[in-house]
Structures are given as C-alpha cells and as structure tokens.
Amino acid sequence: MNLKNKKLTATAYHVYHQEPLSLEKMEILLTRAETRLSQQEAPPLMIKRVFTVLEELMGNILKHGIQNEATTRMPLVSLKEEAESYEVITGNVIKQEEIAPLKAHVHSLNALDRAAIKEKYNQVVMSGKISEKGGAGLGLITIAKLTYHKILINFESLNDHFAYVLLTIKIPKQNN
Amino acid sequence: MYNFEIEATEKTPGVIINPGQQYFEIRGNSRPENVREFYAPIIKKIDDFFLTENSSSEASSKPYEFNFRLGYFNSSTAKFISDILLKAAEYSDEGYPIAVKWHYEEGDEDMKEAGEDFSEMLSFDFDYVKHKRKN
C-alpha cells in the first residue's frame, strides 16, 4: 500500500482522529465508537469487539507510539463500516529499530490458525509479565483471537530514526 | 480478617472479599490505567486470607466461592485474572474446596469463551452462569 496516496477522508467514518492522542482523547473516541454503533443497532457482541480492538490499539499507541516534537506525523485512529466488516486503522510513529520485531510479531500471528492463536494466547497469559509500560504483550494476540482475520501492517520510513506504522484490522460481522 | 471492598467505576471493577462468607467477587469492567497497582493489593488480600485459613477445618467444607462477573476486560487485565485464578487452583490443590463461577451475559459468547480458555489453561473446572442481558 502506498501510504502517501492513501487519502483518508472523515466523511464515511464512525471515528476519525488524526491528532495527538491522550488517555482522555482515547476515552472520547471509545465512547463515540460505542454510541455510533449502538445508534446503528449493531449487536452488543460486535460493539464489544470493535471496542476491544480500538482500546487495545490506542493503548499500544499511548504505550509505544512516539508523540513529540521530533516527529511530525500525528497518530491516526479510524473506524469505518463496510458491508461485511468493521475496519479499524491506526497509525503512529515508532523507532526504526522497532519495525523488525513488530513486523515479525504480526507475521507470526498471521501464520497461525485459530487453534494455534488460542494456544499462543494461553501461553502468554500464563507466562507473560506486565511490562513497565503496563502492557502484557497480549494486545495484538487478543485482536487476532477475536477477529479471525489477518492483521495488515504497513510502514513508511520518515527519516533515519523514525517510521510510521499503519495497522489495519477487519472485524467481520459474521464469525467464519 | 476484615471484609475488603472496592467500588466499581466505569474503568475499574468492583471487588468483594468477604472472608466470613468465603466469598470473592469481581464485577464490572476492567481496564485500569495502572493494572498492576489495581490488582496487586487484591491478590495480596486473597493470599492473606488463605494464610489464616486451615484447609482441614470444619468451616472449610463449605466451598470458597470465586465469582467473576465481568462485562469487559482488556488484555492487561487478563494477565491478572489468570493470576487470581491460578491462586484459586493452587489453594484447591492444597485441599481447600474452591468453586469458580464464571458469569456472562446472554449472547456474549466471547466472555464465555474467555472463561473456558482460563479453565483450560488451569485444568480447573468452572461453573458457567448465564445472565439475561440488561437493556
């Protein structure tokens, strides 16, 4: 995907945010997503899945994303509805050296079937530790377990030190 | 040992540890800003309680009930729920009669599955309690 050519507009989105992200802003976006989906009478289970994906990804941006004057690119959080799924896209700046481990993590999850994802989840829940930043390393595994879909990951290099990472998650309206 | 209670908020669950009733409950939503700070004292209270108990005492023939009535929990919370459940399983191995009740709302198959996953991880049977969905 050519990120430079991927123009996102706010019109078709339940949530569209491309500004600095804070804990307070995250709450506003979660409430907005919940309200919009409730108004559209989405099933409660679906609303909860979308909420989970948004919360985990925004949590990751707050824990791991770089938001300071050294980077000009703002975090992105979007949610839109498609015919057969909801699509969540998040973007944030990370250090260049974080690209390889993140890519490897996503690709390893994408290579697993549902039973193997579950096994991986159980293994990390039982043996994982909570990091200094408060993460359990379970966010993307939880998303993979919940959505049955592969996680799409793209990077754009910003300079020698930083890159912009885009994660795209599809949450199917029907379980496969 | 005194009762221990935490009021629920929008982001943190309500917690009841009632030693007299041999009852533990966690209820509501769990996505605390500092998950470790929230759960560490709860896990300590559970340990403190069992330290004062005797697995072979007469009172212990009544099950120690662990009730999980969660509507939503995030991935960081999952780690601490597993820690609490691990404690319950360990105390069961030591001879305490432990009953884990995993509550979920009708239609929330993900919450039920979360309980089944924990049960499988720990090789410990849970009772599943389905509730009608609140409107």
PDB file of C-alpha atoms in Angstrom:
ATOM      1  CA  MET A   1       0.000   0.000   0.000  1.00  0.00           C
ATOM      2  CA  ASN A   2       1.331   3.424  -0.886  1.00  0.00           C
ATOM      3  CA  LEU A   3       0.648   5.429   2.233  1.00  0.00           C
ATOM      4  CA  LYS A   4       1.234   8.746   0.532  1.00  0.00           C
ATOM      5  CA  ASN A   5      -1.526   8.023  -1.943  1.00  0.00           C
ATOM      6  CA  LYS A   6      -3.946   6.649   0.599  1.00  0.00           C
ATOM      7  CA  LYS A   7      -6.117   9.673   1.210  1.00  0.00           C
ATOM      8  CA  LEU A   8      -8.442   9.209   4.143  1.00  0.00           C
ATOM      9  CA  THR A   9     -11.465  11.414   4.464  1.00  0.00           C
ATOM     10  CA  ALA A  10     -13.608  11.881   7.538  1.00  0.00           C
ATOM     11  CA  THR A  11     -16.986  11.527   5.857  1.00  0.00           C
ATOM     12  CA  ALA A  12     -17.547   7.735   5.869  1.00  0.00           C
ATOM     13  CA  TYR A  13     -16.039   7.130   9.273  1.00  0.00           C
ATOM     14  CA  HIS A  14     -17.647   6.442  12.632  1.00  0.00           C
ATOM     15  CA  VAL A  15     -14.388   7.578  14.175  1.00  0.00           C
ATOM     16  CA  TYR A  16     -11.650   9.546  12.513  1.00  0.00           C
ATOM     17  CA  HIS A  17      -8.872  11.099  14.521  1.00  0.00           C
ATOM     18  CA  GLN A  18      -5.512  12.323  13.283  1.00  0.00           C
ATOM     19  CA  GLU A  19      -4.192  14.414  16.134  1.00  0.00           C
ATOM     20  CA  PRO A  20      -2.155  13.825  19.270  1.00  0.00           C
ATOM     21  CA  LEU A  21      -3.652  11.009  21.323  1.00  0.00           C
ATOM     22  CA  SER A  22      -4.072  11.170  25.083  1.00  0.00           C
ATOM     23  CA  LEU A  23      -5.854   8.972  27.622  1.00  0.00           C
ATOM     24  CA  GLU A  24      -8.699  11.492  27.748  1.00  0.00           C
ATOM     25  CA  LYS A  25      -8.988  11.589  23.963  1.00  0.00           C
ATOM     26  CA  MET A  26      -8.965   7.797  23.857  1.00  0.00           C
ATOM     27  CA  GLU A  27     -11.999   7.714  26.165  1.00  0.00           C
ATOM     28  CA  ILE A  28     -13.829  10.199  23.945  1.00  0.00           C
ATOM     29  CA  LEU A  29     -13.114   8.105  20.849  1.00  0.00           C
ATOM     30  CA  LEU A  30     -14.187   4.873  22.549  1.00  0.00           C
ATOM     31  CA  THR A  31     -17.440   6.478  23.678  1.00  0.00           C
ATOM     32  CA  ARG A  32     -18.023   7.871  20.195  1.00  0.00           C
ATOM     33  CA  ALA A  33     -17.493   4.449  18.607  1.00  0.00           C
ATOM     34  CA  GLU A  34     -19.802   2.779  21.121  1.00  0.00           C
ATOM     35  CA  THR A  35     -22.501   5.418  20.641  1.00  0.00           C
ATOM     36  CA  ARG A  36     -22.354   5.349  16.847  1.00  0.00           C
ATOM     37  CA  LEU A  37     -22.546   1.558  16.692  1.00  0.00           C
ATOM     38  CA  SER A  38     -25.382   1.462  19.240  1.00  0.00           C
ATOM     39  CA  GLN A  39     -27.313   4.033  17.227  1.00  0.00           C
ATOM     40  CA  GLN A  40     -26.925   1.784  14.223  1.00  0.00           C
ATOM     41  CA  GLU A  41     -28.211  -1.115  16.316  1.00  0.00           C
ATOM     42  CA  ALA A  42     -25.076  -3.172  15.879  1.00  0.00           C
ATOM     43  CA  PRO A  43     -25.225  -6.345  18.020  1.00  0.00           C
ATOM     44  CA  PRO A  44     -23.728  -5.869  21.517  1.00  0.00           C
ATOM     45  CA  LEU A  45     -21.108  -8.551  20.828  1.00  0.00           C
ATOM     46  CA  MET A  46     -19.957  -6.663  17.729  1.00  0.00           C
ATOM     47  CA  ILE A  47     -19.801  -3.358  19.597  1.00  0.00           C
ATOM     48  CA  LYS A  48     -17.661  -5.010  22.248  1.00  0.00           C
ATOM     49  CA  ARG A  49     -15.294  -6.494  19.658  1.00  0.00           C
ATOM     50  CA  VAL A  50     -14.850  -3.136  17.957  1.00  0.00           C
ATOM     51  CA  PHE A  51     -14.345  -1.518  21.371  1.00  0.00           C
ATOM     52  CA  THR A  52     -11.703  -4.134  22.234  1.00  0.00           C
ATOM     53  CA  VAL A  53      -9.785  -3.593  19.010  1.00  0.00           C
ATOM     54  CA  LEU A  54      -9.866   0.191  19.399  1.00  0.00           C
ATOM     55  CA  GLU A  55      -8.903   0.074  23.056  1.00  0.00           C
ATOM     56  CA  GLU A  56      -6.002  -2.322  22.542  1.00  0.00           C
ATOM     57  CA  LEU A  57      -4.619  -0.421  19.550  1.00  0.00           C
ATOM     58  CA  MET A  58      -4.986   3.010  21.139  1.00  0.00           C
ATOM     59  CA  GLY A  59      -3.437   1.600  24.310  1.00  0.00           C
ATOM     60  CA  ASN A  60      -0.482   0.481  22.205  1.00  0.00           C
ATOM     61  CA  ILE A  61      -0.158   3.943  20.667  1.00  0.00           C
ATOM     62  CA  LEU A  62      -0.120   5.515  24.139  1.00  0.00           C
ATOM     63  CA  LYS A  63       2.383   2.967  25.444  1.00  0.00           C
ATOM     64  CA  HIS A  64       4.696   2.624  22.451  1.00  0.00           C
ATOM     65  CA  GLY A  65       3.950   5.403  19.967  1.00  0.00           C
ATOM     66  CA  ILE A  66       6.187   8.405  19.767  1.00  0.00           C
ATOM     67  CA  GLN A  67       4.395  11.709  20.038  1.00  0.00           C
ATOM     68  CA  ASN A  68       6.822  14.559  20.404  1.00  0.00           C
ATOM     69  CA  GLU A  69       8.376  17.408  18.508  1.00  0.00           C
ATOM     70  CA  ALA A  70      10.896  15.081  16.851  1.00  0.00           C
ATOM     71  CA  THR A  71       8.073  13.592  14.793  1.00  0.00           C
ATOM     72  CA  THR A  72       5.655  15.478  12.645  1.00  0.00           C
ATOM     73  CA  ARG A  73       3.230  12.688  11.846  1.00  0.00           C
ATOM     74  CA  MET A  74       0.204  12.507  14.135  1.00  0.00           C
ATOM     75  CA  PRO A  75      -1.384   9.309  15.429  1.00  0.00           C
ATOM     76  CA  LEU A  76      -4.296   8.055  13.379  1.00  0.00           C
ATOM     77  CA  VAL A  77      -7.363   6.227  14.707  1.00  0.00           C
ATOM     78  CA  SER A  78     -10.208   5.405  12.369  1.00  0.00           C
ATOM     79  CA  LEU A  79     -13.249   3.171  12.344  1.00  0.00           C
ATOM     80  CA  LYS A  80     -15.468   2.669   9.372  1.00  0.00           C
ATOM     81  CA  GLU A  81     -18.188   0.243   8.485  1.00  0.00           C
ATOM     82  CA  GLU A  82     -18.030  -1.912   5.397  1.00  0.00           C
ATOM     83  CA  ALA A  83     -20.580  -4.364   4.014  1.00  0.00           C
ATOM     84  CA  GLU A  84     -19.233  -7.396   5.827  1.00  0.00           C
ATOM     85  CA  SER A  85     -16.965  -5.965   8.464  1.00  0.00           C
ATOM     86  CA  TYR A  86     -15.837  -3.016  10.525  1.00  0.00           C
ATOM     87  CA  GLU A  87     -12.411  -1.719   9.664  1.00  0.00           C
ATOM     88  CA  VAL A  88     -10.132  -0.169  12.250  1.00  0.00           C
ATOM     89  CA  ILE A  89      -6.954   1.563  11.104  1.00  0.00           C
ATOM     90  CA  THR A  90      -4.429   3.042  13.481  1.00  0.00           C
ATOM     91  CA  GLY A  91      -1.172   4.764  12.717  1.00  0.00           C
ATOM     92  CA  ASN A  92       1.656   6.015  14.850  1.00  0.00           C
ATOM     93  CA  VAL A  93       5.330   6.838  14.816  1.00  0.00           C
ATOM     94  CA  ILE A  94       7.802   4.268  16.100  1.00  0.00           C
ATOM     95  CA  LYS A  95      11.575   3.978  16.130  1.00  0.00           C
ATOM     96  CA  GLN A  96      13.149   2.352  13.083  1.00  0.00           C
ATOM     97  CA  GLU A  97      14.600  -0.431  15.232  1.00  0.00           C
ATOM     98  CA  GLU A  98      11.110  -1.376  16.414  1.00  0.00           C
ATOM     99  CA  ILE A  99       9.937  -2.199  12.903  1.00  0.00           C
ATOM    100  CA  ALA A 100      11.527  -5.637  12.603  1.00  0.00           C
ATOM    101  CA  PRO A 101      10.200  -7.074  15.908  1.00  0.00           C
ATOM    102  CA  LEU A 102       6.712  -5.662  15.315  1.00  0.00           C
ATOM    103  CA  LYS A 103       6.610  -6.997  11.762  1.00  0.00           C
ATOM    104  CA  ALA A 104       7.833 -10.404  12.956  1.00  0.00           C
ATOM    105  CA  HIS A 105       5.180 -10.458  15.704  1.00  0.00           C
ATOM    106  CA  VAL A 106       2.343  -9.628  13.285  1.00  0.00           C
ATOM    107  CA  HIS A 107       3.558 -12.055  10.633  1.00  0.00           C
ATOM    108  CA  SER A 108       3.892 -14.852  13.183  1.00  0.00           C
ATOM    109  CA  LEU A 109       0.298 -14.256  14.323  1.00  0.00           C
ATOM    110  CA  ASN A 110      -0.946 -14.126  10.739  1.00  0.00           C
ATOM    111  CA  ALA A 111       0.664 -17.509  10.089  1.00  0.00           C
ATOM    112  CA  LEU A 112      -1.307 -19.211  12.871  1.00  0.00           C
ATOM    113  CA  ASP A 113      -4.718 -20.807  12.585  1.00  0.00           C
ATOM    114  CA  ARG A 114      -7.381 -20.114  15.205  1.00  0.00           C
ATOM    115  CA  ALA A 115      -6.428 -23.046  17.450  1.00  0.00           C
ATOM    116  CA  ALA A 116      -2.770 -22.020  17.379  1.00  0.00           C
ATOM    117  CA  ILE A 117      -3.636 -18.389  18.170  1.00  0.00           C
ATOM    118  CA  LYS A 118      -5.603 -19.598  21.169  1.00  0.00           C
ATOM    119  CA  GLU A 119      -2.668 -21.711  22.283  1.00  0.00           C
ATOM    120  CA  LYS A 120      -0.332 -18.731  21.896  1.00  0.00           C
ATOM    121  CA  TYR A 121      -2.749 -16.545  23.885  1.00  0.00           C
ATOM    122  CA  ASN A 122      -2.919 -19.095  26.708  1.00  0.00           C
ATOM    123  CA  GLN A 123       0.845 -19.398  26.757  1.00  0.00           C
ATOM    124  CA  VAL A 124       1.416 -15.622  27.005  1.00  0.00           C
ATOM    125  CA  VAL A 125      -1.328 -15.141  29.610  1.00  0.00           C
ATOM    126  CA  MET A 126       0.209 -17.818  31.806  1.00  0.00           C
ATOM    127  CA  SER A 127       3.860 -16.971  31.371  1.00  0.00           C
ATOM    128  CA  GLY A 128       3.905 -13.316  30.346  1.00  0.00           C
ATOM    129  CA  LYS A 129       4.846 -10.450  32.615  1.00  0.00           C
ATOM    130  CA  ILE A 130       3.393  -6.971  32.782  1.00  0.00           C
ATOM    131  CA  SER A 131       5.928  -4.547  31.343  1.00  0.00           C
ATOM    132  CA  GLU A 132       6.955  -1.251  32.909  1.00  0.00           C
ATOM    133  CA  LYS A 133       4.589   0.424  30.470  1.00  0.00           C
ATOM    134  CA  GLY A 134       1.743  -1.728  31.766  1.00  0.00           C
ATOM    135  CA  GLY A 135       1.373  -3.997  28.749  1.00  0.00           C
ATOM    136  CA  ALA A 136       1.157  -7.758  28.840  1.00  0.00           C
ATOM    137  CA  GLY A 137       2.187  -8.318  25.214  1.00  0.00           C
ATOM    138  CA  LEU A 138      -1.310  -9.609  24.620  1.00  0.00           C
ATOM    139  CA  GLY A 139      -2.935  -6.775  22.668  1.00  0.00           C
ATOM    140  CA  LEU A 140      -2.377  -7.983  19.116  1.00  0.00           C
ATOM    141  CA  ILE A 141      -2.841 -11.630  20.128  1.00  0.00           C
ATOM    142  CA  THR A 142      -6.204 -10.711  21.681  1.00  0.00           C
ATOM    143  CA  ILE A 143      -7.179  -8.936  18.463  1.00  0.00           C
ATOM    144  CA  ALA A 144      -6.127 -11.883  16.312  1.00  0.00           C
ATOM    145  CA  LYS A 145      -8.091 -14.250  18.569  1.00  0.00           C
ATOM    146  CA  LEU A 146     -11.191 -12.080  18.399  1.00  0.00           C
ATOM    147  CA  THR A 147     -11.360 -11.114  14.749  1.00  0.00           C
ATOM    148  CA  TYR A 148     -10.421 -14.319  12.854  1.00  0.00           C
ATOM    149  CA  HIS A 149      -8.696 -12.030  10.329  1.00  0.00           C
ATOM    150  CA  LYS A 150      -5.115 -11.338   9.445  1.00  0.00           C
ATOM    151  CA  ILE A 151      -3.622  -8.091  10.692  1.00  0.00           C
ATOM    152  CA  LEU A 152      -2.377  -5.873   7.879  1.00  0.00           C
ATOM    153  CA  ILE A 153       0.780  -3.968   8.695  1.00  0.00           C
ATOM    154  CA  ASN A 154       2.499  -1.246   6.666  1.00  0.00           C
ATOM    155  CA  PHE A 155       5.417   1.035   7.337  1.00  0.00           C
ATOM    156  CA  GLU A 156       6.583   4.287   5.901  1.00  0.00           C
ATOM    157  CA  SER A 157      10.060   5.467   6.716  1.00  0.00           C
ATOM    158  CA  LEU A 158      10.052   9.086   7.940  1.00  0.00           C
ATOM    159  CA  ASN A 159      13.799   9.533   8.389  1.00  0.00           C
ATOM    160  CA  ASP A 160      16.810   7.575   9.673  1.00  0.00           C
ATOM    161  CA  HIS A 161      15.299   7.280  13.133  1.00  0.00           C
ATOM    162  CA  PHE A 162      11.545   7.064  12.792  1.00  0.00           C
ATOM    163  CA  ALA A 163       8.882   5.297  10.775  1.00  0.00           C
ATOM    164  CA  TYR A 164       5.119   5.476  10.614  1.00  0.00           C
ATOM    165  CA  VAL A 165       3.310   2.187  11.188  1.00  0.00           C
ATOM    166  CA  LEU A 166      -0.224   1.556   9.987  1.00  0.00           C
ATOM    167  CA  LEU A 167      -2.239  -1.384  11.319  1.00  0.00           C
ATOM    168  CA  THR A 168      -5.465  -2.408   9.629  1.00  0.00           C
ATOM    169  CA  ILE A 169      -7.883  -4.751  11.365  1.00  0.00           C
ATOM    170  CA  LYS A 170     -11.089  -6.128   9.902  1.00  0.00           C
ATOM    171  CA  ILE A 171     -13.749  -7.225  12.361  1.00  0.00           C
ATOM    172  CA  PRO A 172     -16.157  -9.479  10.469  1.00  0.00           C
ATOM    173  CA  LYS A 173     -19.855  -9.008  11.110  1.00  0.00           C
ATOM    174  CA  GLN A 174     -20.271 -12.775  10.970  1.00  0.00           C
ATOM    175  CA  ASN A 175     -17.898 -15.296  12.505  1.00  0.00           C
ATOM    176  CA  ASN A 176     -16.283 -17.540   9.940  1.00  0.00           C
TER     177      ASN A 176
ATOM    178  CA  MET B   1      -9.756 -10.614  58.713  1.00  0.00           C
ATOM    179  CA  TYR B   2     -11.961  -7.718  57.679  1.00  0.00           C
ATOM    180  CA  ASN B   3     -14.090  -7.538  54.562  1.00  0.00           C
ATOM    181  CA  PHE B   4     -12.384  -5.881  51.653  1.00  0.00           C
ATOM    182  CA  GLU B   5     -14.397  -3.962  49.103  1.00  0.00           C
ATOM    183  CA  ILE B   6     -13.663  -1.740  46.143  1.00  0.00           C
ATOM    184  CA  GLU B   7     -16.449   0.216  44.475  1.00  0.00           C
ATOM    185  CA  ALA B   8     -16.754  -0.226  40.717  1.00  0.00           C
ATOM    186  CA  THR B   9     -16.044   2.673  38.405  1.00  0.00           C
ATOM    187  CA  GLU B  10     -16.506   2.907  34.667  1.00  0.00           C
ATOM    188  CA  LYS B  11     -12.971   1.602  34.115  1.00  0.00           C
ATOM    189  CA  THR B  12     -12.274  -0.475  37.206  1.00  0.00           C
ATOM    190  CA  PRO B  13     -14.239  -3.401  38.596  1.00  0.00           C
ATOM    191  CA  GLY B  14     -15.975  -3.705  41.917  1.00  0.00           C
ATOM    192  CA  VAL B  15     -14.292  -6.206  44.212  1.00  0.00           C
ATOM    193  CA  ILE B  16     -15.611  -8.013  47.292  1.00  0.00           C
ATOM    194  CA  ILE B  17     -13.538 -10.253  49.502  1.00  0.00           C
ATOM    195  CA  ASN B  18     -15.714 -11.486  52.344  1.00  0.00           C
ATOM    196  CA  PRO B  19     -13.712 -13.906  54.497  1.00  0.00           C
ATOM    197  CA  GLY B  20     -16.681 -14.758  56.748  1.00  0.00           C
ATOM    198  CA  GLN B  21     -18.694 -15.902  53.769  1.00  0.00           C
ATOM    199  CA  GLN B  22     -15.654 -17.402  51.995  1.00  0.00           C
ATOM    200  CA  TYR B  23     -16.660 -15.265  49.074  1.00  0.00           C
ATOM    201  CA  PHE B  24     -14.694 -13.412  46.419  1.00  0.00           C
ATOM    202  CA  GLU B  25     -16.282 -11.401  43.638  1.00  0.00           C
ATOM    203  CA  ILE B  26     -15.025  -9.216  40.842  1.00  0.00           C
ATOM    204  CA  ARG B  27     -17.659  -7.361  38.864  1.00  0.00           C
ATOM    205  CA  GLY B  28     -17.935  -4.854  36.033  1.00  0.00           C
ATOM    206  CA  ASN B  29     -15.406  -3.531  33.566  1.00  0.00           C
ATOM    207  CA  SER B  30     -11.673  -3.788  33.930  1.00  0.00           C
ATOM    208  CA  ARG B  31      -9.271  -1.559  32.052  1.00  0.00           C
ATOM    209  CA  PRO B  32      -7.422   0.281  34.806  1.00  0.00           C
ATOM    210  CA  GLU B  33      -4.834   2.887  33.874  1.00  0.00           C
ATOM    211  CA  ASN B  34      -2.347   1.120  36.129  1.00  0.00           C
ATOM    212  CA  VAL B  35      -3.353  -2.509  36.103  1.00  0.00           C
ATOM    213  CA  ARG B  36      -0.610  -3.689  38.445  1.00  0.00           C
ATOM    214  CA  GLU B  37      -1.427  -1.027  41.046  1.00  0.00           C
ATOM    215  CA  PHE B  38      -5.072  -2.052  40.939  1.00  0.00           C
ATOM    216  CA  TYR B  39      -4.679  -5.848  41.137  1.00  0.00           C
ATOM    217  CA  ALA B  40      -1.606  -6.347  43.341  1.00  0.00           C
ATOM    218  CA  PRO B  41      -3.458  -5.482  46.617  1.00  0.00           C
ATOM    219  CA  ILE B  42      -6.360  -7.738  45.656  1.00  0.00           C
ATOM    220  CA  ILE B  43      -4.085 -10.707  45.067  1.00  0.00           C
ATOM    221  CA  LYS B  44      -2.319  -9.974  48.366  1.00  0.00           C
ATOM    222  CA  LYS B  45      -5.660  -9.901  50.231  1.00  0.00           C
ATOM    223  CA  ILE B  46      -6.555 -13.294  48.796  1.00  0.00           C
ATOM    224  CA  ASP B  47      -3.201 -14.685  49.921  1.00  0.00           C
ATOM    225  CA  ASP B  48      -3.566 -13.084  53.362  1.00  0.00           C
ATOM    226  CA  PHE B  49      -6.964 -14.660  53.735  1.00  0.00           C
ATOM    227  CA  PHE B  50      -5.806 -18.178  52.916  1.00  0.00           C
ATOM    228  CA  LEU B  51      -2.784 -17.782  55.192  1.00  0.00           C
ATOM    229  CA  THR B  52      -5.179 -17.554  58.132  1.00  0.00           C
ATOM    230  CA  GLU B  53      -7.333 -20.446  56.966  1.00  0.00           C
ATOM    231  CA  ASN B  54      -6.906 -24.117  57.621  1.00  0.00           C
ATOM    232  CA  SER B  55      -7.759 -26.394  54.732  1.00  0.00           C
ATOM    233  CA  SER B  56      -8.833 -29.181  57.087  1.00  0.00           C
ATOM    234  CA  SER B  57     -11.024 -27.044  59.372  1.00  0.00           C
ATOM    235  CA  GLU B  58     -14.733 -27.771  59.663  1.00  0.00           C
ATOM    236  CA  ALA B  59     -15.683 -24.429  58.107  1.00  0.00           C
ATOM    237  CA  SER B  60     -13.702 -25.250  55.012  1.00  0.00           C
ATOM    238  CA  SER B  61     -16.155 -27.943  53.917  1.00  0.00           C
ATOM    239  CA  LYS B  62     -18.144 -25.016  52.528  1.00  0.00           C
ATOM    240  CA  PRO B  63     -16.668 -24.007  49.155  1.00  0.00           C
ATOM    241  CA  TYR B  64     -14.663 -20.837  48.821  1.00  0.00           C
ATOM    242  CA  GLU B  65     -16.510 -19.122  46.022  1.00  0.00           C
ATOM    243  CA  PHE B  66     -14.702 -17.094  43.363  1.00  0.00           C
ATOM    244  CA  ASN B  67     -17.203 -15.170  41.240  1.00  0.00           C
ATOM    245  CA  PHE B  68     -16.159 -13.435  38.030  1.00  0.00           C
ATOM    246  CA  ARG B  69     -18.936 -11.152  36.773  1.00  0.00           C
ATOM    247  CA  LEU B  70     -17.028  -9.172  34.197  1.00  0.00           C
ATOM    248  CA  GLY B  71     -18.626  -7.259  31.364  1.00  0.00           C
ATOM    249  CA  TYR B  72     -15.374  -6.249  29.730  1.00  0.00           C
ATOM    250  CA  PHE B  73     -11.693  -6.701  30.482  1.00  0.00           C
ATOM    251  CA  ASN B  74      -8.674  -5.688  28.468  1.00  0.00           C
ATOM    252  CA  SER B  75      -5.604  -7.740  27.658  1.00  0.00           C
ATOM    253  CA  SER B  76      -3.521  -6.403  30.553  1.00  0.00           C
ATOM    254  CA  THR B  77      -6.297  -7.359  32.958  1.00  0.00           C
ATOM    255  CA  ALA B  78      -6.345 -10.889  31.517  1.00  0.00           C
ATOM    256  CA  LYS B  79      -2.922 -11.491  32.989  1.00  0.00           C
ATOM    257  CA  PHE B  80      -4.134 -10.583  36.490  1.00  0.00           C
ATOM    258  CA  ILE B  81      -7.347 -12.565  36.195  1.00  0.00           C
ATOM    259  CA  SER B  82      -5.194 -15.548  35.345  1.00  0.00           C
ATOM    260  CA  ASP B  83      -3.054 -14.807  38.434  1.00  0.00           C
ATOM    261  CA  ILE B  84      -6.155 -14.782  40.658  1.00  0.00           C
ATOM    262  CA  LEU B  85      -7.434 -17.977  39.088  1.00  0.00           C
ATOM    263  CA  LEU B  86      -4.023 -19.566  39.458  1.00  0.00           C
ATOM    264  CA  LYS B  87      -4.194 -18.780  43.179  1.00  0.00           C
ATOM    265  CA  ALA B  88      -7.637 -20.383  43.344  1.00  0.00           C
ATOM    266  CA  ALA B  89      -6.332 -23.502  41.591  1.00  0.00           C
ATOM    267  CA  GLU B  90      -3.300 -23.664  43.887  1.00  0.00           C
ATOM    268  CA  TYR B  91      -5.452 -23.415  47.009  1.00  0.00           C
ATOM    269  CA  SER B  92      -7.672 -26.116  45.584  1.00  0.00           C
ATOM    270  CA  ASP B  93      -4.592 -28.330  45.185  1.00  0.00           C
ATOM    271  CA  GLU B  94      -3.799 -27.653  48.852  1.00  0.00           C
ATOM    272  CA  GLY B  95      -7.149 -29.117  49.830  1.00  0.00           C
ATOM    273  CA  TYR B  96      -9.446 -26.098  50.039  1.00  0.00           C
ATOM    274  CA  PRO B  97     -12.807 -26.631  48.361  1.00  0.00           C
ATOM    275  CA  ILE B  98     -12.802 -23.931  45.692  1.00  0.00           C
ATOM    276  CA  ALA B  99     -15.673 -23.131  43.315  1.00  0.00           C
ATOM    277  CA  VAL B 100     -15.103 -20.760  40.398  1.00  0.00           C
ATOM    278  CA  LYS B 101     -18.253 -19.254  38.930  1.00  0.00           C
ATOM    279  CA  TRP B 102     -17.787 -17.519  35.600  1.00  0.00           C
ATOM    280  CA  HIS B 103     -20.717 -15.237  34.790  1.00  0.00           C
ATOM    281  CA  TYR B 104     -21.550 -13.934  31.340  1.00  0.00           C
ATOM    282  CA  GLU B 105     -24.428 -12.174  29.631  1.00  0.00           C
ATOM    283  CA  GLU B 106     -26.653 -13.976  27.191  1.00  0.00           C
ATOM    284  CA  GLY B 107     -25.176 -13.577  23.712  1.00  0.00           C
ATOM    285  CA  ASP B 108     -21.708 -12.690  24.956  1.00  0.00           C
ATOM    286  CA  GLU B 109     -20.011 -15.765  23.616  1.00  0.00           C
ATOM    287  CA  ASP B 110     -16.610 -14.070  23.800  1.00  0.00           C
ATOM    288  CA  MET B 111     -16.904 -13.701  27.584  1.00  0.00           C
ATOM    289  CA  LYS B 112     -17.989 -17.308  27.945  1.00  0.00           C
ATOM    290  CA  GLU B 113     -15.096 -18.410  25.750  1.00  0.00           C
ATOM    291  CA  ALA B 114     -12.692 -16.329  27.829  1.00  0.00           C
ATOM    292  CA  GLY B 115     -13.792 -18.325  30.878  1.00  0.00           C
ATOM    293  CA  GLU B 116     -13.418 -21.597  29.015  1.00  0.00           C
ATOM    294  CA  ASP B 117      -9.912 -20.591  27.946  1.00  0.00           C
ATOM    295  CA  PHE B 118      -8.891 -19.803  31.527  1.00  0.00           C
ATOM    296  CA  SER B 119     -10.416 -23.071  32.690  1.00  0.00           C
ATOM    297  CA  GLU B 120      -8.469 -24.976  30.039  1.00  0.00           C
ATOM    298  CA  MET B 121      -5.224 -23.152  30.843  1.00  0.00           C
ATOM    299  CA  LEU B 122      -5.504 -24.068  34.506  1.00  0.00           C
ATOM    300  CA  SER B 123      -7.075 -27.516  34.051  1.00  0.00           C
ATOM    301  CA  PHE B 124      -9.673 -26.385  36.565  1.00  0.00           C
ATOM    302  CA  ASP B 125     -13.425 -26.736  36.014  1.00  0.00           C
ATOM    303  CA  PHE B 126     -15.614 -23.639  36.280  1.00  0.00           C
ATOM    304  CA  ASP B 127     -19.350 -23.271  36.664  1.00  0.00           C
ATOM    305  CA  TYR B 128     -20.768 -21.053  33.917  1.00  0.00           C
ATOM    306  CA  VAL B 129     -23.654 -18.785  34.860  1.00  0.00           C
ATOM    307  CA  LYS B 130     -25.595 -17.153  32.054  1.00  0.00           C
ATOM    308  CA  HIS B 131     -27.483 -13.932  32.823  1.00  0.00           C
ATOM    309  CA  LYS B 132     -30.162 -12.199  30.808  1.00  0.00           C
ATOM    310  CA  ARG B 133     -28.848  -9.184  29.006  1.00  0.00           C
ATOM    311  CA  LYS B 134     -29.535  -5.878  30.741  1.00  0.00           C
ATOM    312  CA  ASN B 135     -31.122  -3.291  28.483  1.00  0.00           C
TER     313      ASN B 135
END
